Short mmCIF file of C-alpha atoms in Angstrom, two decimals:
data_model
loop_
_atom_site.label_atom_id
_atom_site.label_comp_id
_atom_site.label_asym_id
_atom_site.label_seq_id
_atom_site.Cartn_x
_atom_site.Cartn_y
_atom_site.Cartn_z
CA MET A 1 27.73 -47.43 76.04
CA PRO A 2 28.48 -47.14 79.79
CA ARG A 3 29.57 -43.76 81.09
CA PRO A 4 33.34 -43.63 81.88
CA VAL A 5 34.14 -43.82 85.58
CA LYS A 6 35.75 -40.66 86.91
CA CYS A 7 38.67 -41.30 89.22
CA ARG A 8 38.32 -39.86 92.70
CA LYS A 9 41.20 -37.80 94.12
CA VAL A 10 42.57 -39.25 97.35
CA CYS A 11 44.70 -36.99 99.57
CA HIS A 12 45.59 -39.63 102.16
CA PHE A 13 46.29 -43.23 101.17
CA PRO A 14 45.47 -45.47 104.18
CA ASN A 15 48.38 -46.55 106.39
CA VAL A 16 46.57 -49.67 107.65
CA LEU A 17 45.09 -51.93 104.98
CA GLU A 18 43.64 -54.80 106.98
CA PHE A 19 41.61 -55.11 110.20
CA LEU A 20 40.98 -58.53 111.75
CA PRO A 21 38.55 -59.56 114.51
CA ALA A 22 40.33 -60.43 117.77
CA ASP A 23 38.42 -63.71 117.93
CA ASP A 24 39.30 -65.32 114.62
CA THR A 25 37.96 -68.77 115.44
CA GLU A 26 35.34 -68.59 112.70
CA LYS A 27 36.85 -67.76 109.35
CA LYS A 28 34.67 -65.33 107.41
CA MET A 29 35.05 -63.75 104.02
CA PRO A 30 36.72 -60.34 104.23
CA ILE A 31 34.78 -57.23 103.32
CA VAL A 32 36.67 -54.99 100.91
CA LEU A 33 36.49 -51.22 101.37
CA THR A 34 37.90 -49.42 98.33
CA VAL A 35 40.41 -46.60 98.76
CA ASP A 36 37.94 -44.00 97.47
CA GLU A 37 35.31 -45.30 99.92
CA TYR A 38 37.88 -44.99 102.70
CA GLU A 39 38.56 -41.39 101.65
CA THR A 40 34.89 -40.41 101.99
CA ILE A 41 34.85 -41.86 105.53
CA ARG A 42 38.07 -39.99 106.36
CA LEU A 43 36.85 -36.66 105.03
CA LEU A 44 33.25 -36.78 106.27
CA ASP A 45 33.58 -38.62 109.61
CA LYS A 46 37.19 -37.90 110.63
CA LYS A 47 37.79 -34.44 109.17
CA GLY A 48 34.19 -33.21 109.50
CA TYR A 49 33.80 -32.07 105.90
CA SER A 50 30.38 -31.39 104.45
CA GLN A 51 29.39 -33.50 101.45
CA GLU A 52 29.97 -30.45 99.24
CA GLN A 53 33.52 -30.01 100.58
CA CYS A 54 34.20 -33.71 100.22
CA ALA A 55 32.99 -33.61 96.61
CA GLU A 56 35.21 -30.63 95.88
CA SER A 57 38.24 -32.29 97.45
CA MET A 58 37.72 -35.59 95.60
CA GLN A 59 36.76 -33.77 92.38
CA ILE A 60 33.45 -35.61 91.94
CA ALA A 61 29.75 -34.75 92.21
CA ARG A 62 28.07 -34.45 95.62
CA THR A 63 25.60 -37.17 94.64
CA THR A 64 28.56 -39.46 93.91
CA VAL A 65 29.99 -38.71 97.36
CA GLN A 66 26.65 -39.54 98.96
CA ARG A 67 26.45 -42.86 97.11
CA ILE A 68 30.06 -43.86 97.92
CA TYR A 69 29.62 -42.85 101.57
CA GLU A 70 26.46 -44.92 102.01
CA ILE A 71 28.17 -47.99 100.53
CA ALA A 72 31.24 -47.47 102.72
CA ARG A 73 29.27 -47.14 105.95
CA LYS A 74 27.24 -50.26 105.14
CA LYS A 75 30.45 -52.24 104.61
CA ILE A 76 31.95 -51.02 107.89
CA ALA A 77 28.74 -51.82 109.76
CA ASP A 78 28.68 -55.34 108.32
CA ALA A 79 32.33 -55.89 109.30
CA LEU A 80 31.83 -54.63 112.87
CA ILE A 81 28.51 -56.31 113.60
CA ASP A 82 29.07 -59.65 111.84
CA GLY A 83 32.78 -59.97 112.65
CA HIS A 84 34.20 -59.96 109.13
CA PRO A 85 37.79 -58.99 108.38
CA LEU A 86 37.97 -55.59 106.68
CA LYS A 87 40.46 -54.92 103.91
CA ILE A 88 41.13 -51.63 102.13
CA GLU A 89 42.18 -52.04 98.52
CA GLY A 90 41.28 -51.16 94.96
CA GLY A 91 38.77 -48.63 93.70
CA ASP A 92 38.76 -45.84 91.14
CA PHE A 93 41.17 -43.22 92.43
CA ILE A 94 44.25 -41.11 91.82
CA ILE A 95 46.76 -40.03 94.46
CA CYS A 96 46.66 -36.28 95.16
CA ASP A 97 49.65 -34.43 93.73
CA GLY A 98 49.04 -31.33 95.84
CA GLN A 99 48.49 -29.05 92.86
CA SER A 100 44.74 -28.58 93.23
CA SER A 101 43.43 -25.51 95.06
CA ASP A 102 40.55 -27.71 96.25
CA CYS A 103 42.93 -29.17 98.86
CA SER A 104 43.84 -25.88 100.50
CA PHE A 105 40.75 -25.49 102.71
CA GLY A 106 41.20 -28.97 104.19
CA GLY A 107 44.82 -28.77 105.33
CA CYS A 108 46.09 -31.32 102.79
CA TYR A 109 49.80 -31.73 103.48
CA ASN A 110 50.42 -32.73 99.87
CA HIS A 111 49.12 -29.29 98.88
CA GLU A 112 51.28 -27.58 101.51
CA ILE A 113 54.44 -29.41 100.49
CA TYR A 114 53.79 -28.81 96.80
CA GLN A 115 53.48 -25.08 97.43
CA LYS A 116 56.69 -25.06 99.49
CA TYR A 117 59.02 -27.41 97.64
CA ALA A 118 57.83 -28.64 94.28
CA VAL A 119 59.53 -26.31 91.83
CA GLU A 120 58.51 -27.09 88.27
CA LYS A 121 60.97 -29.44 86.61
CA GLY A 122 62.37 -28.55 83.26
CA GLU A 123 61.97 -30.93 80.35
CA GLY A 124 64.42 -33.82 80.60
CA ILE A 125 64.94 -33.54 84.37
CA MET A 126 64.44 -36.62 86.53
CA ARG A 127 63.62 -36.12 90.21
CA ILE A 128 64.91 -38.87 92.52
CA ALA A 129 63.77 -39.18 96.14
CA VAL A 130 65.71 -41.11 98.78
CA THR A 131 64.59 -42.02 102.30
CA TYR A 132 67.15 -40.08 104.29
CA GLU A 133 68.75 -39.93 107.73
CA ASN A 134 72.20 -38.51 108.56
CA GLY A 135 73.50 -39.02 105.04
CA GLN A 136 72.33 -42.64 104.89
CA ILE A 137 69.35 -44.37 103.25
CA PHE A 138 66.75 -44.81 106.00
CA GLN A 139 65.65 -48.43 106.07
CA HIS A 140 61.94 -48.30 106.97
CA PHE A 141 59.92 -46.32 104.44
CA GLY A 142 56.83 -45.98 106.65
CA HIS A 143 58.80 -44.23 109.39
CA THR A 144 60.73 -41.90 107.11
CA GLU A 145 60.99 -38.40 108.58
CA THR A 146 62.90 -36.83 105.68
CA PHE A 147 63.56 -37.38 102.00
CA LYS A 148 66.52 -36.10 100.06
CA ILE A 149 65.45 -34.95 96.61
CA TYR A 150 67.84 -34.89 93.64
CA ASP A 151 67.18 -33.27 90.27
CA VAL A 152 69.19 -35.05 87.58
CA GLU A 153 69.77 -34.11 83.96
CA GLU A 154 72.12 -35.80 81.47
CA GLY A 155 73.75 -37.86 84.21
CA LYS A 156 74.47 -34.94 86.53
CA VAL A 157 72.84 -33.81 89.78
CA LEU A 158 71.74 -30.22 89.24
CA HIS A 159 70.18 -29.65 92.64
CA SER A 160 69.45 -31.49 95.88
CA GLU A 161 67.63 -30.68 99.10
CA VAL A 162 66.29 -32.40 102.22
CA VAL A 163 62.50 -32.30 102.68
CA ASP A 164 60.53 -32.95 105.87
CA ALA A 165 57.85 -35.66 105.50
CA ASN A 166 55.79 -34.08 108.30
CA GLY A 167 55.11 -37.32 110.16
CA SER A 168 53.26 -38.95 107.28
CA GLY A 169 53.44 -42.73 107.27
CA HIS A 170 53.42 -45.69 104.91
CA GLY A 171 51.01 -45.14 102.02
CA ALA A 172 50.52 -41.44 102.83
CA LEU A 173 54.17 -40.82 102.03
CA ALA A 174 53.46 -41.69 98.40
CA GLY A 175 51.26 -38.61 98.28
CA VAL A 176 54.12 -36.50 99.62
CA LEU A 177 56.42 -37.85 96.91
CA ASN A 178 53.75 -37.22 94.29
CA ALA A 179 53.40 -33.64 95.50
CA LEU A 180 57.18 -33.30 95.20
CA ASN A 181 56.84 -34.46 91.59
CA ALA A 182 59.25 -37.34 92.19
CA ASP A 183 59.84 -39.84 89.40
CA VAL A 184 61.89 -42.41 91.35
CA LEU A 185 62.15 -43.57 94.96
CA ILE A 186 65.26 -45.25 96.38
CA CYS A 187 64.72 -46.80 99.82
CA GLY A 188 65.35 -49.76 102.10
CA GLY A 189 62.37 -51.81 103.29
CA ILE A 190 58.85 -50.92 102.18
CA GLY A 191 55.46 -52.53 102.80
CA GLY A 192 52.90 -53.70 100.27
CA GLY A 193 50.45 -50.87 100.87
CA ALA A 194 53.08 -48.22 100.23
CA GLN A 195 54.19 -50.04 97.08
CA THR A 196 50.60 -49.99 95.85
CA ALA A 197 50.34 -46.26 96.56
CA LEU A 198 53.61 -45.53 94.74
CA ALA A 199 52.42 -47.50 91.72
CA ALA A 200 49.17 -45.53 91.74
CA ALA A 201 51.18 -42.31 91.76
CA GLY A 202 53.38 -43.49 88.87
CA ILE A 203 56.59 -43.44 90.94
CA LYS A 204 59.21 -46.09 90.13
CA LEU A 205 60.52 -48.00 93.15
CA PHE A 206 64.08 -49.18 93.78
CA GLY A 207 63.98 -50.81 97.21
CA GLY A 208 66.28 -52.89 99.35
CA VAL A 209 69.08 -50.33 99.06
CA SER A 210 71.36 -49.35 101.95
CA GLY A 211 74.38 -47.12 102.57
CA ASP A 212 75.23 -43.58 101.57
CA ALA A 213 72.36 -41.72 99.88
CA ASP A 214 74.52 -39.63 97.55
CA LYS A 215 76.47 -42.69 96.40
CA ALA A 216 73.24 -44.60 95.78
CA VAL A 217 71.98 -41.83 93.49
CA GLU A 218 75.32 -41.80 91.69
CA ALA A 219 75.05 -45.56 91.21
CA PHE A 220 71.48 -45.18 89.92
CA ILE A 221 72.59 -42.58 87.39
CA ASN A 222 75.36 -44.95 86.22
CA ASP A 223 73.00 -47.98 86.06
CA THR A 224 75.00 -49.80 88.75
CA LEU A 225 72.58 -49.52 91.67
CA ASP A 226 72.18 -52.79 93.61
CA TYR A 227 68.49 -53.04 94.53
CA ASN A 228 65.88 -55.70 95.27
CA SER A 229 62.87 -55.75 92.92
CA ASP A 230 61.00 -58.01 95.38
CA VAL A 231 61.72 -55.95 98.47
CA LYS A 232 59.51 -56.46 101.52
CA CYS A 233 59.39 -54.50 104.75
CA SER A 234 60.50 -56.62 107.71
CA HIS A 235 58.07 -54.70 109.95
CA HIS A 236 55.09 -56.12 108.05
CA GLU A 237 54.06 -59.71 108.71
CA HIS A 238 51.37 -59.77 106.04
CA ASN A 239 51.79 -59.01 102.37
CA HIS A 240 48.66 -57.33 101.05
CA GLU A 241 47.56 -58.02 97.53
CA GLU A 242 47.68 -55.03 95.29
CA GLY A 243 44.24 -53.71 94.47
CA HIS A 244 42.93 -52.00 91.40
CA THR A 245 44.17 -48.43 91.30
CA CYS A 246 44.29 -45.52 88.92
CA GLY A 247 47.82 -44.80 87.84
CA GLU A 248 49.13 -42.38 85.32
CA HIS A 249 47.56 -44.40 82.48
CA GLY A 250 44.06 -44.64 83.92
CA CYS A 251 42.11 -47.34 85.69
CA GLY A 252 42.26 -50.89 84.46
CA SER A 253 40.05 -51.38 81.45
CA HIS A 254 38.61 -47.88 81.48
CA SER A 255 40.08 -44.40 81.42
CA CYS A 256 39.85 -41.77 84.12
CA HIS A 257 38.38 -38.52 82.88
#
């Protein structure tokens, strides 16, 4: 019986999911870099982590980090040298919720925001996040600077506050919402990568909504919210296919342990 695959913790979902050669005269098959492979590149080459620190952050063995890293670098080299498109999608991963102490040494903003804002919810409380600007629903998720968070129980808002997103963008904002322990997101336009990240974090999306944020939450509570289940972000020309991700129920045909 094969050994179950352990999902790798990802603290920063990629904002850009596709890279294309400038000279696209010769169509070549894209090379797919998984999200967990991307994370090893980010931590080791961008952040300067050691393999031990990377393993601790992703909650996997150092030998697993070494193997993933070697595969990732080979894929990037093939894309650069042979002129293949490079896509980032799929893999065995979970979005960081900021609760792990392993994040603290690396400056994980999800960890910082969890420590600052994410008060434990009582049983039966739903936490709704809204992209927010001057009382209105901000229309481009990837450029959201603030969220307004509402705690709702038995059809009533118990508490609300405005939270700084700290300049995170697109898919990375899903990690912020996960750290805030949000159950629902109400927003305007949103790209495919961010939708994938939200799904991986187990956050329900209600997009294509505009107008007053407080009234939108009231409408949601009363089951009268007008939203678009097929919302697309007008700033994105390409719709990326959703890859294989680890959500709250595990990864595809296997479970994450």
